Coordinates of C-alpha atoms in Angstrom, one line a residue:
Chain A
M1257 CA 167.2 0.9 71.2
F1258 CA 166.5 4.0 73.3
K1259 CA 168.5 6.1 70.8
S1260 CA 166.5 4.7 67.9
I1261 CA 163.2 5.6 69.5
L1262 CA 164.5 9.1 70.2
L1263 CA 165.6 9.4 66.6
L1264 CA 162.2 8.3 65.3
I1265 CA 160.5 10.8 67.5
L1266 CA 162.8 13.5 66.3
I1267 CA 162.2 12.6 62.7
S1268 CA 158.4 12.6 63.1
V1269 CA 158.4 15.9 64.9
L1270 CA 160.6 17.4 62.1
S1271 CA 158.5 16.0 59.3
S1272 CA 155.3 17.3 60.9
C1273 CA 156.9 20.7 61.2
N1274 CA 157.8 20.5 57.5
N1275 CA 154.1 19.7 56.8
K1276 CA 152.7 22.2 59.2
K1277 CA 149.2 22.9 57.9
I1278 CA 148.8 26.3 56.3
D1279 CA 145.4 27.8 56.9
F1280 CA 145.0 29.0 53.3
A1281 CA 147.2 29.9 50.4
I1282 CA 147.1 31.1 46.8
V1283 CA 149.5 31.0 43.9
V1284 CA 149.2 32.5 40.5
H1285 CA 151.1 32.5 37.2
G1286 CA 150.9 34.8 34.1
G1287 CA 152.9 32.6 31.8
A1288 CA 156.4 31.2 31.4
G1289 CA 158.9 31.9 28.5
T1290 CA 161.9 33.8 27.3
I1291 CA 161.2 36.6 29.8
T1292 CA 164.5 38.3 30.7
K1293 CA 165.5 41.4 32.6
A1294 CA 167.3 42.6 29.4
S1295 CA 164.2 42.5 27.3
M1296 CA 161.9 44.2 29.8
S1297 CA 161.4 47.9 30.3
N1298 CA 161.0 49.2 33.8
E1299 CA 157.5 50.4 33.0
M1300 CA 156.4 46.9 31.7
E1301 CA 158.0 45.3 34.7
L1302 CA 156.1 47.6 37.1
A1303 CA 152.9 47.0 35.2
Y1304 CA 153.2 43.2 35.4
N1305 CA 154.1 43.3 39.1
Q1306 CA 151.2 45.5 39.9
K1307 CA 148.7 43.4 38.0
L1308 CA 150.0 40.2 39.6
E1309 CA 149.7 41.8 43.0
E1310 CA 146.2 43.0 42.3
A1311 CA 145.2 39.5 41.1
I1312 CA 146.7 37.6 44.0
N1313 CA 145.3 40.0 46.6
T1314 CA 141.8 39.6 45.1
G1315 CA 141.9 35.9 45.6
Y1316 CA 143.7 36.1 49.0
K1317 CA 141.0 38.4 50.4
I1318 CA 138.3 35.9 49.4
L1319 CA 140.2 33.1 51.2
E1320 CA 140.8 35.3 54.2
K1321 CA 137.1 36.0 54.6
G1322 CA 136.4 32.2 54.5
G1323 CA 135.4 32.1 50.8
T1324 CA 136.0 29.0 48.7
S1325 CA 139.1 28.2 46.7
L1326 CA 136.9 28.1 43.6
D1327 CA 135.8 31.7 44.1
A1328 CA 139.4 32.8 44.7
V1329 CA 140.7 31.0 41.6
E1330 CA 137.9 32.4 39.4
S1331 CA 138.2 36.0 40.7
T1332 CA 142.0 36.0 40.4
I1333 CA 142.0 34.7 36.9
K1334 CA 139.3 37.2 35.8
I1335 CA 141.6 40.1 36.8
L1336 CA 144.3 38.6 34.5
E1337 CA 141.9 37.9 31.7
N1338 CA 140.7 41.5 31.9
S1339 CA 144.2 42.8 31.7
E1340 CA 145.9 43.3 28.3
L1341 CA 149.2 42.2 29.7
F1342 CA 148.6 38.5 29.6
N1343 CA 147.7 35.9 26.9
A1344 CA 144.2 35.3 28.2
G1345 CA 140.9 37.1 27.7
K1346 CA 141.6 40.7 26.5
G1347 CA 145.2 40.7 25.1
S1348 CA 145.1 37.1 23.9
V1349 CA 147.4 36.2 21.0
L1350 CA 145.9 35.9 17.5
S1351 CA 145.4 32.8 15.4
N1352 CA 146.6 32.5 11.8
E1353 CA 143.1 34.0 10.8
E1354 CA 143.7 37.0 13.0
I1355 CA 141.0 35.9 15.5
V1356 CA 141.2 35.3 19.2
E1357 CA 140.2 31.8 20.2
M1358 CA 140.5 31.0 23.9
D1359 CA 140.6 27.9 26.1
A1360 CA 140.1 27.6 29.8
S1361 CA 139.5 25.0 32.5
I1362 CA 138.8 24.7 36.3
M1363 CA 138.7 21.9 38.7
N1364 CA 137.4 21.4 42.2
G1365 CA 139.7 19.2 44.3
N1366 CA 136.9 18.4 46.8
N1367 CA 134.8 16.3 44.4
L1368 CA 136.9 16.1 41.3
N1369 CA 134.3 18.1 39.4
A1370 CA 135.8 19.9 36.4
G1371 CA 134.8 22.2 33.6
A1372 CA 136.6 23.2 30.4
I1373 CA 135.9 25.2 27.2
S1374 CA 137.9 25.5 24.0
G1375 CA 137.9 27.7 20.9
V1376 CA 135.6 30.4 22.2
R1377 CA 135.7 33.8 20.6
T1378 CA 133.0 35.9 22.3
I1379 CA 133.0 35.0 26.0
K1380 CA 134.5 37.9 28.0
N1381 CA 135.8 35.7 30.8
P1382 CA 136.5 32.1 29.7
I1383 CA 137.3 30.9 33.2
S1384 CA 133.7 31.8 34.3
A1385 CA 132.4 29.8 31.4
A1386 CA 134.5 26.8 32.4
R1387 CA 133.1 27.0 35.9
L1388 CA 129.5 27.2 34.5
V1389 CA 130.2 24.0 32.5
M1390 CA 131.3 22.3 35.7
E1391 CA 128.4 23.5 37.8
K1392 CA 125.5 23.9 35.4
S1393 CA 125.9 21.2 32.7
D1394 CA 126.1 17.4 32.6
H1395 CA 129.4 17.8 30.8
V1396 CA 133.1 18.6 31.5
F1397 CA 134.2 19.9 28.2
L1398 CA 132.3 22.1 25.7
S1399 CA 133.8 23.7 22.6
G1400 CA 133.4 26.4 20.0
I1401 CA 130.0 27.8 19.1
G1402 CA 128.3 25.2 21.4
A1403 CA 130.3 26.4 24.4
E1404 CA 129.4 30.0 23.5
S1405 CA 125.7 29.2 23.2
F1406 CA 125.8 27.5 26.6
A1407 CA 127.6 30.4 28.2
K1408 CA 125.1 32.9 26.7
S1409 CA 122.2 30.8 27.9
K1410 CA 123.6 31.0 31.4
G1411 CA 123.9 34.8 31.3
L1412 CA 127.6 35.3 30.9
E1413 CA 128.9 38.5 29.3
I1414 CA 129.3 38.2 25.6
V1415 CA 131.6 40.6 23.6
N1416 CA 132.8 41.0 20.0
N1417 CA 136.0 39.3 19.1
E1418 CA 137.5 42.8 18.5
Y1419 CA 137.3 43.4 22.3
F1420 CA 140.1 40.9 22.8
I1421 CA 142.5 42.1 20.1
T1422 CA 145.4 44.4 20.9
Q1423 CA 148.0 46.1 18.7
R1424 CA 150.8 44.3 20.5
R1425 CA 149.4 40.9 19.7
L1426 CA 148.6 41.9 16.1
N1427 CA 152.3 42.9 15.7
S1428 CA 153.3 39.5 17.2
L1429 CA 151.2 37.7 14.7
L1430 CA 152.6 39.7 11.8
N1431 CA 156.1 38.8 13.0
A1432 CA 155.2 35.2 13.4
K1433 CA 153.7 35.0 9.9
K1434 CA 156.8 36.7 8.5
R1435 CA 159.0 34.1 10.1
D1436 CA 156.4 31.4 9.4
T1437 CA 156.7 30.3 13.0
L1438 CA 154.3 29.1 15.6
N1439 CA 156.0 29.5 18.8
D1440 CA 157.4 32.8 20.0
N1441 CA 158.6 31.2 23.3
K1442 CA 156.6 33.7 25.3
F1443 CA 153.7 31.7 26.7
G1444 CA 151.3 34.1 28.5
T1445 CA 148.8 31.6 29.8
V1446 CA 147.4 32.6 33.2
G1447 CA 146.5 30.2 36.0
C1448 CA 145.8 30.1 39.7
V1449 CA 145.7 27.5 42.5
A1450 CA 144.1 28.1 45.9
L1451 CA 143.7 26.2 49.2
D1452 CA 140.8 27.5 51.4
K1453 CA 140.2 27.3 55.1
L1454 CA 138.1 24.2 54.7
G1455 CA 141.1 22.4 53.0
N1456 CA 139.5 22.5 49.6
I1457 CA 141.9 22.9 46.7
A1458 CA 140.9 24.4 43.3
S1459 CA 142.9 25.1 40.1
G1460 CA 142.2 27.1 37.0
T1461 CA 143.9 28.0 33.8
S1462 CA 143.0 30.3 30.9
T1463 CA 144.8 31.2 27.6
G1464 CA 144.6 32.5 24.1
G1465 CA 146.8 29.7 23.0
M1466 CA 149.7 30.1 20.5
T1467 CA 150.3 33.0 18.2
N1468 CA 149.6 32.0 14.5
K1469 CA 147.9 28.7 15.5
K1470 CA 145.9 27.0 12.7
W1471 CA 143.2 24.4 12.3
N1472 CA 141.3 25.2 15.6
R1473 CA 144.3 23.9 17.5
I1474 CA 143.6 23.0 21.2
G1475 CA 146.5 23.1 23.6
D1476 CA 146.9 21.7 27.1
V1477 CA 144.9 24.4 29.0
P1478 CA 141.4 22.9 28.6
I1479 CA 142.7 19.3 29.1
I1480 CA 142.0 18.1 32.6
G1481 CA 145.2 16.3 33.7
A1482 CA 147.5 18.3 31.4
G1483 CA 146.8 22.0 32.0
T1484 CA 144.7 21.8 35.1
Y1485 CA 144.2 19.3 37.9
A1486 CA 143.0 19.5 41.6
N1487 CA 142.6 16.8 44.2
N1488 CA 142.2 17.6 47.9
N1489 CA 144.2 14.4 48.7
T1490 CA 147.3 15.5 46.7
C1491 CA 147.5 18.9 45.2
G1492 CA 146.3 21.5 42.7
I1493 CA 148.3 22.3 39.6
S1494 CA 148.0 24.9 36.8
S1495 CA 150.4 24.7 33.8
T1496 CA 151.8 27.1 31.3
G1497 CA 154.1 26.3 28.4
W1498 CA 154.3 24.6 25.1
G1499 CA 150.9 22.8 25.2
E1500 CA 151.7 19.9 23.0
F1501 CA 154.4 18.7 25.3
F1502 CA 152.3 19.3 28.3
I1503 CA 149.5 17.1 26.8
R1504 CA 151.9 14.3 25.9
N1505 CA 153.3 14.2 29.5
V1506 CA 149.9 14.6 31.2
V1507 CA 151.7 17.2 33.3
A1508 CA 149.3 18.3 36.0
Y1509 CA 148.1 14.7 36.8
D1510 CA 151.7 13.3 36.6
I1511 CA 152.7 15.6 39.5
S1512 CA 149.6 14.6 41.5
S1513 CA 150.1 10.9 40.9
Q1514 CA 153.7 11.1 42.1
I1515 CA 152.4 12.5 45.3
E1516 CA 149.7 9.9 45.5
Y1517 CA 151.6 6.8 44.5
K1518 CA 155.2 7.6 45.4
N1519 CA 154.6 9.9 48.4
L1520 CA 157.0 12.5 46.8
S1521 CA 156.9 16.2 47.9
I1522 CA 155.2 18.6 45.4
D1523 CA 158.4 20.3 44.5
I1524 CA 160.3 17.0 43.7
A1525 CA 157.3 15.7 41.8
A1526 CA 157.1 19.0 39.8
K1527 CA 160.8 18.9 39.0
N1528 CA 160.5 15.3 37.7
T1529 CA 157.6 16.1 35.5
L1530 CA 159.1 19.3 34.0
N1531 CA 162.3 17.2 33.3
K1532 CA 160.1 14.8 31.3
V1533 CA 158.8 17.8 29.3
K1534 CA 162.3 19.1 28.7
N1535 CA 163.6 15.6 27.6
L1536 CA 160.9 15.6 24.9
G1537 CA 162.0 19.0 23.7
G1538 CA 159.3 21.1 25.4
S1539 CA 159.4 23.9 27.9
G1540 CA 157.2 25.8 30.4
G1541 CA 156.3 25.9 34.0
I1542 CA 153.7 25.1 36.6
V1543 CA 152.4 26.5 39.9
G1544 CA 150.8 24.3 42.6
I1545 CA 149.7 23.9 46.2
D1546 CA 149.7 20.6 48.0
K1547 CA 147.2 19.6 50.8
Y1548 CA 149.6 21.0 53.5
G1549 CA 149.7 24.4 51.8
N1550 CA 153.2 23.9 50.4
I1551 CA 153.6 26.0 47.2
V1552 CA 155.6 25.2 44.1
M1553 CA 156.4 27.6 41.3
D1554 CA 158.8 25.8 38.9
F1555 CA 159.7 26.3 35.2
N1556 CA 162.5 25.5 32.8
T1557 CA 162.3 28.8 30.8
D1558 CA 164.1 32.1 31.4
G1559 CA 161.2 33.5 33.4
M1560 CA 157.7 33.0 34.6
Y1561 CA 155.3 35.8 35.9
R1562 CA 154.3 34.5 39.3
A1563 CA 153.1 35.3 42.8
L1564 CA 152.3 33.5 46.0
K1565 CA 150.6 34.5 49.3
K1566 CA 149.9 32.4 52.4
S1567 CA 148.1 32.9 55.6
D1568 CA 151.4 32.5 57.5
G1569 CA 152.5 35.9 56.0
S1570 CA 154.6 34.6 53.1
F1571 CA 154.2 36.9 50.1
D1572 CA 156.3 37.0 46.9
I1573 CA 156.0 38.3 43.3
K1574 CA 158.7 37.4 40.8
I1575 CA 159.3 37.4 37.0
Y1576 CA 162.8 36.2 36.3
R1577 CA 164.7 33.0 37.3
Chain B
M74 CA 171.5 -19.1 53.9
F75 CA 171.7 -21.6 51.1
K76 CA 167.9 -22.2 51.3
S77 CA 167.3 -18.4 51.1
I78 CA 169.4 -18.2 47.9
L79 CA 167.5 -21.1 46.4
L80 CA 164.2 -19.5 47.3
L81 CA 165.3 -16.2 45.7
I82 CA 166.3 -17.9 42.5
L83 CA 163.0 -19.8 42.5
I84 CA 161.1 -16.5 43.0
S85 CA 163.0 -14.8 40.2
V86 CA 162.4 -17.7 37.8
L87 CA 158.7 -17.8 38.6
S88 CA 158.3 -14.0 38.2
S89 CA 160.1 -14.0 34.9
C90 CA 157.8 -16.8 33.7
N91 CA 154.9 -14.6 34.7
N92 CA 156.3 -11.7 32.7
K93 CA 157.4 -13.9 29.9
K94 CA 157.7 -11.6 26.9
I95 CA 155.0 -12.0 24.3
D96 CA 156.2 -11.4 20.8
F97 CA 153.2 -9.4 19.8
A98 CA 149.6 -8.9 20.9
I99 CA 146.5 -6.9 20.1
V100 CA 143.3 -6.1 22.0
V101 CA 140.2 -4.3 20.8
H102 CA 136.9 -3.0 22.2
G103 CA 133.7 -1.9 20.6
G104 CA 132.2 -0.2 23.6
A105 CA 130.9 -1.1 27.1
G106 CA 127.4 -0.6 28.5
T107 CA 124.1 -2.4 29.3
I108 CA 124.8 -5.2 26.9
T109 CA 123.0 -8.3 28.1
K110 CA 122.3 -11.7 26.5
A111 CA 118.6 -11.1 27.1
S112 CA 118.6 -7.9 25.0
M113 CA 120.6 -9.3 22.1
S114 CA 119.2 -11.3 19.1
N115 CA 121.3 -14.2 17.8
E116 CA 121.7 -12.4 14.5
M117 CA 123.1 -9.2 16.2
E118 CA 125.4 -11.3 18.4
L119 CA 126.8 -13.1 15.4
A120 CA 127.3 -9.8 13.5
Y121 CA 129.2 -8.3 16.4
N122 CA 131.4 -11.3 16.9
Q123 CA 132.2 -11.5 13.2
K124 CA 133.1 -7.8 13.0
L125 CA 135.3 -8.0 16.1
E126 CA 137.0 -11.0 14.6
E127 CA 137.6 -9.3 11.3
A128 CA 139.0 -6.2 13.0
I129 CA 141.4 -8.0 15.3
N130 CA 142.6 -10.3 12.6
T131 CA 143.4 -7.3 10.4
G132 CA 145.6 -5.8 13.1
Y133 CA 147.1 -9.2 14.1
K134 CA 148.2 -10.0 10.5
I135 CA 150.0 -6.6 10.3
L136 CA 151.9 -7.4 13.6
E137 CA 152.6 -11.0 12.4
K138 CA 154.3 -9.7 9.2
G139 CA 156.5 -7.4 11.4
G140 CA 154.3 -4.2 10.9
T141 CA 154.1 -1.5 13.4
S142 CA 151.6 -1.3 16.3
L143 CA 150.5 2.1 14.9
D144 CA 149.5 0.5 11.6
A145 CA 147.8 -2.3 13.4
V146 CA 145.8 0.0 15.6
E147 CA 144.8 2.3 12.8
S148 CA 143.7 -0.5 10.4
T149 CA 141.8 -2.3 13.1
I150 CA 139.9 0.8 14.2
K151 CA 139.1 1.7 10.6
I152 CA 137.2 -1.7 10.2
L153 CA 135.1 -0.8 13.2
E154 CA 134.6 2.8 12.0
N155 CA 133.4 1.5 8.7
S156 CA 130.9 -0.8 10.3
E157 CA 127.4 0.4 11.2
L158 CA 127.4 -1.7 14.4
F159 CA 129.6 0.6 16.5
N160 CA 129.4 4.2 17.7
A161 CA 132.3 5.4 15.6
G162 CA 132.6 6.5 12.0
K163 CA 129.5 5.2 10.1
G164 CA 126.9 4.3 12.6
S165 CA 127.9 7.0 15.1
V166 CA 125.2 8.3 17.5
L167 CA 123.5 11.6 16.8
S168 CA 123.8 14.9 18.6
N169 CA 120.8 16.9 19.7
E170 CA 121.0 18.7 16.3
E171 CA 120.7 15.3 14.5
I172 CA 124.3 15.6 13.3
V173 CA 127.2 13.1 13.7
E174 CA 130.2 14.7 15.4
M175 CA 133.2 12.4 16.0
D176 CA 136.3 12.4 18.2
A177 CA 139.4 10.2 17.9
S178 CA 142.9 10.0 19.3
I179 CA 146.0 7.9 18.8
M180 CA 149.3 7.6 20.7
N181 CA 152.7 6.1 20.0
G182 CA 154.3 4.6 23.1
N183 CA 157.8 4.7 21.6
N184 CA 158.2 8.5 21.6
L185 CA 155.0 9.7 23.3
N186 CA 153.8 11.3 20.2
A187 CA 150.1 11.8 20.0
G188 CA 147.3 13.1 17.8
A189 CA 143.7 13.9 18.4
I190 CA 140.7 15.5 16.7
S191 CA 137.2 16.4 18.0
G192 CA 133.9 17.5 16.6
V193 CA 134.6 16.4 13.0
R194 CA 131.6 15.8 10.7
T195 CA 133.0 14.9 7.4
I196 CA 136.2 12.8 7.8
K197 CA 135.3 9.2 6.9
N198 CA 138.0 7.7 9.2
P199 CA 138.6 9.9 12.2
I200 CA 141.4 7.6 13.5
S201 CA 143.4 8.3 10.4
A202 CA 142.9 12.0 10.9
A203 CA 144.2 11.7 14.4
R204 CA 147.3 9.9 13.1
L205 CA 147.9 12.6 10.5
V206 CA 147.7 15.3 13.3
M207 CA 150.4 13.3 15.2
E208 CA 152.7 12.7 12.2
K209 CA 152.1 15.7 9.9
S210 CA 151.4 18.7 12.1
D211 CA 153.1 20.6 14.9
H212 CA 150.1 20.0 17.1
V213 CA 148.5 17.2 19.1
F214 CA 144.8 18.3 19.1
L215 CA 142.8 19.9 16.3
S216 CA 139.1 20.5 16.4
G217 CA 136.0 21.1 14.3
I218 CA 136.3 22.8 10.9
G219 CA 140.0 23.4 11.4
A220 CA 140.6 19.6 11.9
E221 CA 138.6 18.9 8.8
S222 CA 140.5 21.4 6.6
F223 CA 143.8 19.9 7.9
A224 CA 142.6 16.3 7.1
K225 CA 141.4 17.4 3.6
S226 CA 144.7 19.1 2.9
K227 CA 146.5 15.9 3.6
G228 CA 144.3 13.9 1.2
L229 CA 142.0 12.1 3.7
E230 CA 138.6 10.9 2.3
I231 CA 135.9 13.4 3.0
V232 CA 132.2 12.4 3.0
N233 CA 128.8 14.1 3.7
N234 CA 127.5 13.9 7.2
E235 CA 124.6 11.8 5.9
Y236 CA 127.1 9.0 5.2
F237 CA 127.5 8.4 9.0
I238 CA 123.8 8.5 9.8
T239 CA 121.8 5.2 10.3
Q240 CA 118.1 4.6 11.1
R241 CA 119.1 2.8 14.3
R242 CA 120.9 5.8 15.7
L243 CA 118.1 8.2 14.5
N244 CA 115.6 6.1 16.5
S245 CA 117.9 6.2 19.6
L246 CA 118.1 10.0 19.3
L247 CA 114.3 10.3 19.1
N248 CA 113.9 8.1 22.1
A249 CA 116.5 10.1 24.1
K250 CA 114.8 13.3 23.1
K251 CA 111.4 11.9 24.2
R252 CA 112.9 11.0 27.6
D253 CA 115.1 14.1 27.6
T254 CA 118.1 12.0 28.6
L255 CA 121.7 12.1 27.5
N256 CA 123.0 8.8 28.3
D257 CA 121.5 5.6 27.0
N258 CA 124.1 3.5 28.9
K259 CA 125.3 1.9 25.7
F260 CA 128.6 3.3 25.0
G261 CA 129.8 2.1 21.6
T262 CA 133.2 3.8 21.4
V263 CA 135.8 1.6 19.7
G264 CA 139.4 1.3 20.6
C265 CA 142.5 -0.8 20.1
V266 CA 145.9 -1.3 21.7
A267 CA 148.8 -3.2 20.1
L268 CA 152.3 -4.4 20.9
D269 CA 154.5 -5.1 17.9
K270 CA 157.6 -7.3 17.5
L271 CA 159.9 -4.3 18.2
G272 CA 158.2 -3.8 21.6
N273 CA 156.4 -0.6 20.5
I274 CA 153.0 -0.1 22.0
A275 CA 150.3 2.0 20.3
S276 CA 146.8 2.9 21.4
G277 CA 143.8 4.5 19.6
T278 CA 140.2 5.3 20.3
S279 CA 137.3 6.6 18.1
T280 CA 133.8 7.6 18.9
G281 CA 130.6 9.4 17.9
G282 CA 130.2 10.5 21.6
M283 CA 126.9 10.5 23.4
T284 CA 123.4 10.4 21.9
N285 CA 121.6 13.7 22.2
K286 CA 124.8 15.6 23.2
K287 CA 124.6 19.4 23.0
W288 CA 127.0 22.4 22.9
N289 CA 129.8 20.7 20.9
R290 CA 130.5 18.5 23.9
I291 CA 133.9 16.8 24.0
G292 CA 134.2 13.5 25.9
D293 CA 137.3 11.6 27.0
V294 CA 138.1 10.0 23.7
P295 CA 140.3 12.7 22.2
I296 CA 141.8 13.5 25.6
I297 CA 145.4 12.1 25.8
G298 CA 145.6 10.6 29.3
A299 CA 141.8 10.0 29.7
G300 CA 140.6 8.1 26.6
T301 CA 144.0 7.0 25.2
Y302 CA 147.5 6.7 26.4
A303 CA 150.6 4.7 25.4
N304 CA 154.1 4.4 26.8
N305 CA 156.5 1.6 25.9
N306 CA 157.8 1.7 29.5
T307 CA 154.4 0.9 31.0
C308 CA 151.4 0.1 28.9
G309 CA 148.9 1.2 26.3
I310 CA 145.2 1.9 27.2
S311 CA 142.0 2.7 25.3
S312 CA 138.9 3.6 27.3
T313 CA 135.2 3.4 26.7
G314 CA 132.5 4.7 29.0
W315 CA 130.9 7.8 30.4
G316 CA 133.4 10.3 29.2
E317 CA 133.0 12.9 31.8
F318 CA 134.0 10.5 34.6
F319 CA 136.9 9.2 32.5
I320 CA 138.2 12.7 32.1
R321 CA 137.9 13.6 35.8
N322 CA 139.8 10.4 36.7
V323 CA 142.4 10.8 34.0
V324 CA 141.7 7.1 33.4
A325 CA 144.3 5.9 30.8
Y326 CA 147.2 7.7 32.5
D327 CA 146.1 6.7 36.0
I328 CA 146.6 3.1 35.0
S329 CA 150.0 3.8 33.4
S330 CA 151.2 5.8 36.4
Q331 CA 150.3 3.0 38.9
I332 CA 152.5 0.7 36.8
E333 CA 155.3 3.3 36.7
Y334 CA 155.2 4.6 40.2
K335 CA 153.8 1.6 42.2
N336 CA 155.0 -1.2 40.1
L337 CA 151.5 -2.7 40.0
S338 CA 150.3 -5.2 37.4
I339 CA 148.2 -3.8 34.6
D340 CA 145.1 -5.7 35.8
I341 CA 145.3 -4.5 39.4
A342 CA 146.0 -0.9 38.2
A343 CA 143.0 -1.0 35.9
K344 CA 140.7 -2.4 38.6
N345 CA 141.8 0.4 41.0
T346 CA 141.1 3.1 38.3
L347 CA 137.7 1.7 37.3
N348 CA 136.8 1.6 41.0
K349 CA 137.6 5.4 41.2
V350 CA 135.3 5.9 38.2
K351 CA 132.5 3.9 39.9
N352 CA 132.9 5.7 43.2
L353 CA 132.2 9.0 41.4
G354 CA 129.1 7.5 39.8
G355 CA 130.5 6.6 36.4
S356 CA 130.8 3.4 34.5
G357 CA 132.7 2.0 31.5
G358 CA 135.7 -0.1 30.6
I359 CA 139.2 -0.3 29.3
V360 CA 141.4 -2.5 27.2
G361 CA 145.2 -2.5 27.6
I362 CA 148.5 -4.2 27.0
D363 CA 151.6 -3.8 29.2
K364 CA 155.2 -4.0 28.0
Y365 CA 155.3 -7.7 28.7
G366 CA 152.3 -8.4 26.5
N367 CA 149.9 -8.9 29.4
I368 CA 146.4 -8.0 28.3
V369 CA 143.6 -6.5 30.4
M370 CA 139.9 -6.1 29.3
D371 CA 138.1 -4.8 32.3
F372 CA 134.7 -3.0 32.8
N373 CA 132.1 -2.3 35.4
T374 CA 129.1 -2.4 33.1
D375 CA 127.0 -5.5 32.0
G376 CA 129.0 -6.1 28.9
M377 CA 131.8 -4.9 26.7
Y378 CA 132.4 -5.9 23.0
R379 CA 136.0 -7.1 23.2
A380 CA 138.6 -9.4 21.6
L381 CA 142.3 -10.3 22.1
K382 CA 144.9 -12.2 20.1
K383 CA 148.5 -12.9 21.0
S384 CA 151.5 -14.5 19.3
D385 CA 151.4 -17.3 21.9
G386 CA 148.1 -18.5 20.4
S387 CA 145.7 -16.9 22.8
F388 CA 142.5 -15.8 21.1
D389 CA 139.2 -14.7 22.6
I390 CA 136.1 -12.7 21.6
K391 CA 133.5 -11.9 24.2
I392 CA 130.5 -9.6 24.7
Y393 CA 129.0 -10.3 28.1
R394 CA 130.5 -10.3 31.6

């Protein structure tokens, strides 16, 4: 009897250590896909690492000063949108019509507010438009020209579609058209999840979608529950991958609901969900933070651009498996 | 010991009775909202009841002959889309620009395939376009003009936007504009869930969205996981209500995940989820069927147009609480 009580105390101490509350934390991804050391020049690798570091430090500093997780997520994603390296904002992939059409979403885990936009062609920073939809409209999800009018009416920076187009993505499109393929297995979607000092979790995701996409296709990124989800009681998640499979598996919310309903850890929940994606024939990855500050960065592709930073001193930037 | 075994046997017999497999079943809704006996003429009540009966019998006959749940769902929803009574297809509500813009989605619980369209103005039967996206494209979600081009290329019937517009909805828009309001608390979205003889569940939902909507707003209806979800291992769900709240609560998948992860019954799961919607300030309802053929028709509004029919002889059509 006495031994059992001692064991119980030991278990509870150990589990509380495991769930030691982190003050604040941030995690970011720049897309998952067939990213291998063999296919990457040293210069490109350095460029990706530097941009990921700049992005995560931008968000981290906001959290460190007591800023909100929403501000950290938006500012971090803007850095990646403004960089040509990633498939979001400037440097987005091109549709079949040689146009950049972008999707983005953001969610506030404190009150489950959310905002999303799809198919926008002229908004310099789609993540900021998603946040405006969340905070300054009665809606969650606006699309196309309507979303652009809304963003313009709120004073967001509007640019020509040419601003987003790069030679690298034009070449990818020409290659995809030659092979008549949709999916080049390099998903460059960007995303970020942050936990601030007040315990509020926010998630955001931004993308140019799929090279050679047709018919105003919408992927998982602007779908709350698939591409993005945040809930202070469970976790925040941002997805990157083959969007159709992420929608069908309701990826971001499936991870959260395993934490809520099965009391699973965020890394086990994420593994289960990514296995579901794989079993249907899809691939990709996610980043997430749970309410204790535990971070997950998981994927079933060769690589995923990713970085994490926590108030306990943890810091990591990685590309390959 | 012997008594315990007897008790266990008794419990397992009783619980298997409770989950007695229904051969096939179908449930339909025509929207939830402030629908009260006091506000309804006898003629309108009769018209709604007759159309709900025609719709559910159409799907039921398909199931009875051994047809698929997908065929039953599509055919049932087409009847409601072609009727002026409901806010889907002909008779859809009007946007701020006096245009009908429709959303729809469908999901196959057997393989988790799904299709959705949003913001279409010229496709006579949006539910059929959603099914074509699922079965004849590499995508899950197409929007706007792209979705229309796709549907046209597959031979779907295309009509002018005027076809959808009715005097009743024009009056509603003028009223909404006068009061500068978005939500008239009468959500007329239509939806259907069916379980066929092979045990396959399918769900579909179709809507004209919200009266006076702006900026190409997208609601929950085309969002897999929010407006529609189907999984043979759990249930099929179709939602109707204030879309923004249904997106934020990932309503359809939240019900499924409580069945999957907490082993809850479909009616308890639905009640929990609709309470989450209510707690955020939203309202609406859902219909669903679980893998045993148990049907749920739940809502937190004054009324919901709804009907069910099962192979065991159950048959019900209702409007009010």
